[in-house]
Tab-separated table of C-alpha atoms in Angstrom:
chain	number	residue	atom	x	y	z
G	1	UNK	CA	0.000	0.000	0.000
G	2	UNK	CA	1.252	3.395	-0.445
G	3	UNK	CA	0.282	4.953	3.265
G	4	UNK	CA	1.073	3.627	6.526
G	5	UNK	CA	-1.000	5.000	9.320
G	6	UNK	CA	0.209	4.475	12.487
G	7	UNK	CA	-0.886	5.724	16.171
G	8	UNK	CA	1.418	4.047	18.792
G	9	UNK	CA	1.955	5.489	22.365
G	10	UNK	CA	4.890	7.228	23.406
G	11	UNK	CA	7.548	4.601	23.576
G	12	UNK	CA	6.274	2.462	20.792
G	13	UNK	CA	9.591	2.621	18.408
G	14	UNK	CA	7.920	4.724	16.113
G	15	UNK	CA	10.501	6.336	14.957
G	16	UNK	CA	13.021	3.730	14.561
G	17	UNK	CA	10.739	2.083	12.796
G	18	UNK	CA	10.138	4.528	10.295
G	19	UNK	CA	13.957	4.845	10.336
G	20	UNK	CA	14.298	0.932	8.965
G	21	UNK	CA	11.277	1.346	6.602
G	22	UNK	CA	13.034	4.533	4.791
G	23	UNK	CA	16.426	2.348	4.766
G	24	UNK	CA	14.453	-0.235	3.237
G	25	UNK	CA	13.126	1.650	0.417
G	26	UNK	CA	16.032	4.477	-0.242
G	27	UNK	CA	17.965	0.951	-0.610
G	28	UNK	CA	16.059	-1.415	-2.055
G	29	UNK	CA	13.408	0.634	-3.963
G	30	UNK	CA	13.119	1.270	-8.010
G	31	UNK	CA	13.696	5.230	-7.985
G	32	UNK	CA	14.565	7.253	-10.989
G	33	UNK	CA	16.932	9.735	-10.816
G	34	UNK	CA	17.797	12.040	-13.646
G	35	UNK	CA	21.379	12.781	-14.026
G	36	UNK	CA	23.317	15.145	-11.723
G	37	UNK	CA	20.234	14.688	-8.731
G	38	UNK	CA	19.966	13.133	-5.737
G	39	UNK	CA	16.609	12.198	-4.165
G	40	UNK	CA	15.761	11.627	-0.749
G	41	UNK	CA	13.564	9.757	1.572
G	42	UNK	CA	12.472	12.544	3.760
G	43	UNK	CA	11.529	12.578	7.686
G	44	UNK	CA	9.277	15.765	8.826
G	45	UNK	CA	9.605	16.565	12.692
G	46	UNK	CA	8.242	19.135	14.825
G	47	UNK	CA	11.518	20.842	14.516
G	48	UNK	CA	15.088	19.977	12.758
G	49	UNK	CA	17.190	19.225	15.848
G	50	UNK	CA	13.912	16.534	17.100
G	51	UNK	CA	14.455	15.221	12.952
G	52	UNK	CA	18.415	15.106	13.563
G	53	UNK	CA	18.035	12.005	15.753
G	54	UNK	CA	16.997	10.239	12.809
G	55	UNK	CA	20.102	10.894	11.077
G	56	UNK	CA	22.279	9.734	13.590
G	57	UNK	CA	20.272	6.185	13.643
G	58	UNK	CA	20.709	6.401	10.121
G	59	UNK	CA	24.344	6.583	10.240
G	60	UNK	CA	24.490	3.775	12.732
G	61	UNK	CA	22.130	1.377	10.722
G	62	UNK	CA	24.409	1.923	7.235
G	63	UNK	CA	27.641	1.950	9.130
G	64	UNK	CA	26.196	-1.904	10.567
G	65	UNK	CA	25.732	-2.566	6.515
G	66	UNK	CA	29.693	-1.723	5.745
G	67	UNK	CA	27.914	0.749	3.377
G	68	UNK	CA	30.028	3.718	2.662
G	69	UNK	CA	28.196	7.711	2.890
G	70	UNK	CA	28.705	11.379	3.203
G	71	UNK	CA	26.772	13.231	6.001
G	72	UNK	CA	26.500	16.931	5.511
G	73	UNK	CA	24.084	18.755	7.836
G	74	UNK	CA	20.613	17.836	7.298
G	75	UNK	CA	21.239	15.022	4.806
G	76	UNK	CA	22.685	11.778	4.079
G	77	UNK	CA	24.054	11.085	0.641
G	78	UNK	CA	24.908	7.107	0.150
G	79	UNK	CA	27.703	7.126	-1.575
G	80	UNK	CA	27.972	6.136	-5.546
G	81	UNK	CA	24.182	6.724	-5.239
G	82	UNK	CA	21.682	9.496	-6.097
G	83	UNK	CA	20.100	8.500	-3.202
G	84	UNK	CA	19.641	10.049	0.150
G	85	UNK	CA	17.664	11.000	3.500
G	86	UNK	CA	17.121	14.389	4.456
G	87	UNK	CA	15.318	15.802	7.185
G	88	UNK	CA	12.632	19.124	7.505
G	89	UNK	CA	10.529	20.502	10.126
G	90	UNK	CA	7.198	20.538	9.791
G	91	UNK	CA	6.623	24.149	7.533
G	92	UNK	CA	5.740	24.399	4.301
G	93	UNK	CA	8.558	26.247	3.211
G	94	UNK	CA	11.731	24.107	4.810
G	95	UNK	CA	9.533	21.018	2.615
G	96	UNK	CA	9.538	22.627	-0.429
G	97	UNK	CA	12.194	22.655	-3.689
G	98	UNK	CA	13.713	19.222	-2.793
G	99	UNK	CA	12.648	15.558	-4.651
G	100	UNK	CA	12.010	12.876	-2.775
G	101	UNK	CA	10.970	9.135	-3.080
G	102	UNK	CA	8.888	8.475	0.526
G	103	UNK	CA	8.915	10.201	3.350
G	104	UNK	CA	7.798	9.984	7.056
G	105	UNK	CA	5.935	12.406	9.028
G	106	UNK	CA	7.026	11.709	12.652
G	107	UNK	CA	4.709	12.696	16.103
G	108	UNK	CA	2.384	14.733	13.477
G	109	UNK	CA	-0.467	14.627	15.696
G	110	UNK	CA	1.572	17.634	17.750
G	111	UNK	CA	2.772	19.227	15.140
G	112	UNK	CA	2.910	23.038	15.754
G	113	UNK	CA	2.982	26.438	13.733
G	114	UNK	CA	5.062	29.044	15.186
G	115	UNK	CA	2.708	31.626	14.459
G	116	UNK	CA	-0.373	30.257	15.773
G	117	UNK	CA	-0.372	27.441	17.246
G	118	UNK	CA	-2.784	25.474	14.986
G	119	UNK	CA	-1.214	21.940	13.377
G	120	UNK	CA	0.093	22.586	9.874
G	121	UNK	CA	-0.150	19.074	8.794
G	122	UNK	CA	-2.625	19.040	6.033
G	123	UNK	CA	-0.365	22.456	4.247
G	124	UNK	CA	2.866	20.496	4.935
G	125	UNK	CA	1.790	17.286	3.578
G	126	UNK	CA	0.393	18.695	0.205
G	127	UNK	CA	3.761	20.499	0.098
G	128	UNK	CA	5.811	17.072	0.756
G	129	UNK	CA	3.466	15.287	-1.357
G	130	UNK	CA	4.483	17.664	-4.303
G	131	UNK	CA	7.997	16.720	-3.523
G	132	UNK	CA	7.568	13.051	-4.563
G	133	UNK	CA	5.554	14.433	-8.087
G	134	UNK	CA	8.125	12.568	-10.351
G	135	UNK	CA	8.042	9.194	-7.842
G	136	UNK	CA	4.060	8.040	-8.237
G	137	UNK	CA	5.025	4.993	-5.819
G	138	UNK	CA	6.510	7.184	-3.034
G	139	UNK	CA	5.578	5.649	0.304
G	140	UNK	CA	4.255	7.667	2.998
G	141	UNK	CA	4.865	6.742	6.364
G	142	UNK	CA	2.243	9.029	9.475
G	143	UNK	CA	3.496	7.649	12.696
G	144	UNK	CA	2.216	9.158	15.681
G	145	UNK	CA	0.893	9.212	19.171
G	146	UNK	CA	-2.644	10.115	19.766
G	147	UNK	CA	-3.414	13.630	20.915
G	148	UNK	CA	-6.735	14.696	19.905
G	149	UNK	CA	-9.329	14.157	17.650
G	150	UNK	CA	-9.173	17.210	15.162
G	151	UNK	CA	-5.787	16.237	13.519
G	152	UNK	CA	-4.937	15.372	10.471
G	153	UNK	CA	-2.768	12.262	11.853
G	154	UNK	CA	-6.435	11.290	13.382
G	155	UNK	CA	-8.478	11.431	10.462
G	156	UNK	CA	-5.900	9.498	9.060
G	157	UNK	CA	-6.177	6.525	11.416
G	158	UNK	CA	-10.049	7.031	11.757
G	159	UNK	CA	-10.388	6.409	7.864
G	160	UNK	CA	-9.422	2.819	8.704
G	161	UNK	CA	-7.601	0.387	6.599
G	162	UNK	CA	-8.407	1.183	1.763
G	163	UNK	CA	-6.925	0.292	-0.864
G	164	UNK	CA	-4.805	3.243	-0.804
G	165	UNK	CA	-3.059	2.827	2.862
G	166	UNK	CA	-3.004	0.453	5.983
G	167	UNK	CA	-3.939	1.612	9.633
G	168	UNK	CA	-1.866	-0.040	12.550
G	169	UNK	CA	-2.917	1.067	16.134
G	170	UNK	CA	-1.648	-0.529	19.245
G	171	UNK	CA	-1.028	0.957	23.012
G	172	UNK	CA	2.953	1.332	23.453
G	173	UNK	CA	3.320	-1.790	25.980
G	174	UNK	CA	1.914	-4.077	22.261
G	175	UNK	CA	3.813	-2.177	19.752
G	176	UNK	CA	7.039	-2.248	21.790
G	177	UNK	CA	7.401	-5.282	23.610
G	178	UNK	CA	10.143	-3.870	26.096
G	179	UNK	CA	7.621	-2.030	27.816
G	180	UNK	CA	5.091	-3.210	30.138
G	181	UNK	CA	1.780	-1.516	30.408
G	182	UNK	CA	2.890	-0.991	34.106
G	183	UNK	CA	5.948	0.998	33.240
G	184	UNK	CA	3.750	3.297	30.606
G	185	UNK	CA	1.460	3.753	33.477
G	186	UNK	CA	4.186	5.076	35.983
């Protein structure tokens, strides 16, 4: 399916998760890239510094696979490849002019504008959407914890399990197995 839904409690390894799904398919997937490009799987945080961590499990994953790459602020760039990850926080502008072949919107149920407080999720995820124009199988990844029930991340989920994408819920104690429901609890 193209879109992963997930709502997970804090705790849940959402993020690493999404972490080995965009390895998967920056490494493994059928992308195009014209000459002279490089592409990225994306991850969208509340803010760059919360998207950073992903970069450093990143590192840790491909260093694991003996596979060779050049970090350079926000990005990864495998090397020989036109292949990357890159990460954005959650505005419209920072996810605009780049390409990308998937992405994953991480904790977008408390996403924030700056300016007003309201979640910019729907704006940001036309504007990543537009990113992956020239990749029609992009995968989209919306991994969050729940927070309310006027989100975008909840309408998501609430849509239930089309065609189009696949809804995974599960309290953090089932979706990490580390965790007991006591220690979520406390």
């Amino acid at each position: 399916k193209k879109r992963l839904a997930v709502r997970a409690g804090r705790g849940a390894i959402k993020s690493t998760t999404g972490v080995d799904l965009a390895l998967n398919e920056t490494l493994n997937g059928s992308w195009t890239v014209p000459q002279g490009e490089v592409h990225f799987f994306a991850f969208i945080s509340q803010n760059k510094s919360e998207a950073q961590q992903r970069l450093v499990q990143l590192e840790a994953r491909l260093a694991g696979l003996g596979l060779a790459y050049e970090r350079s602020g926000d990005q990864i760039v495998l090397t020989g490849t036109q292949r990357g990850f890159r990460v954005f926080a959650c505005t419209v502008g920072a996810v605009s002019g780049f390409r990308c072949f998937g992405f994953v919107a991480d904790e977008l149920a408390k996403w924030r504008s700056a300016d007003s407080s309201a979640n910019p999720a729907a704006e940001v995820i036309a504007s990543v959407r537009a990113m992956t124009v020239t990749h029609p199988a992009a995968r989209e990844f919306f991994v969050s914890s729940p927070w309310g029930q006027e989100d975008y991340h909840y309408r998501l989920v609430e849509r239930g399990t089309t065609d189009e994408q696949h809804v995974a819920i599960a309290p953090t104690w089932v979706a990490n197995p580390g965790l007991t429901e006591e220690q979520t609890r406390t």
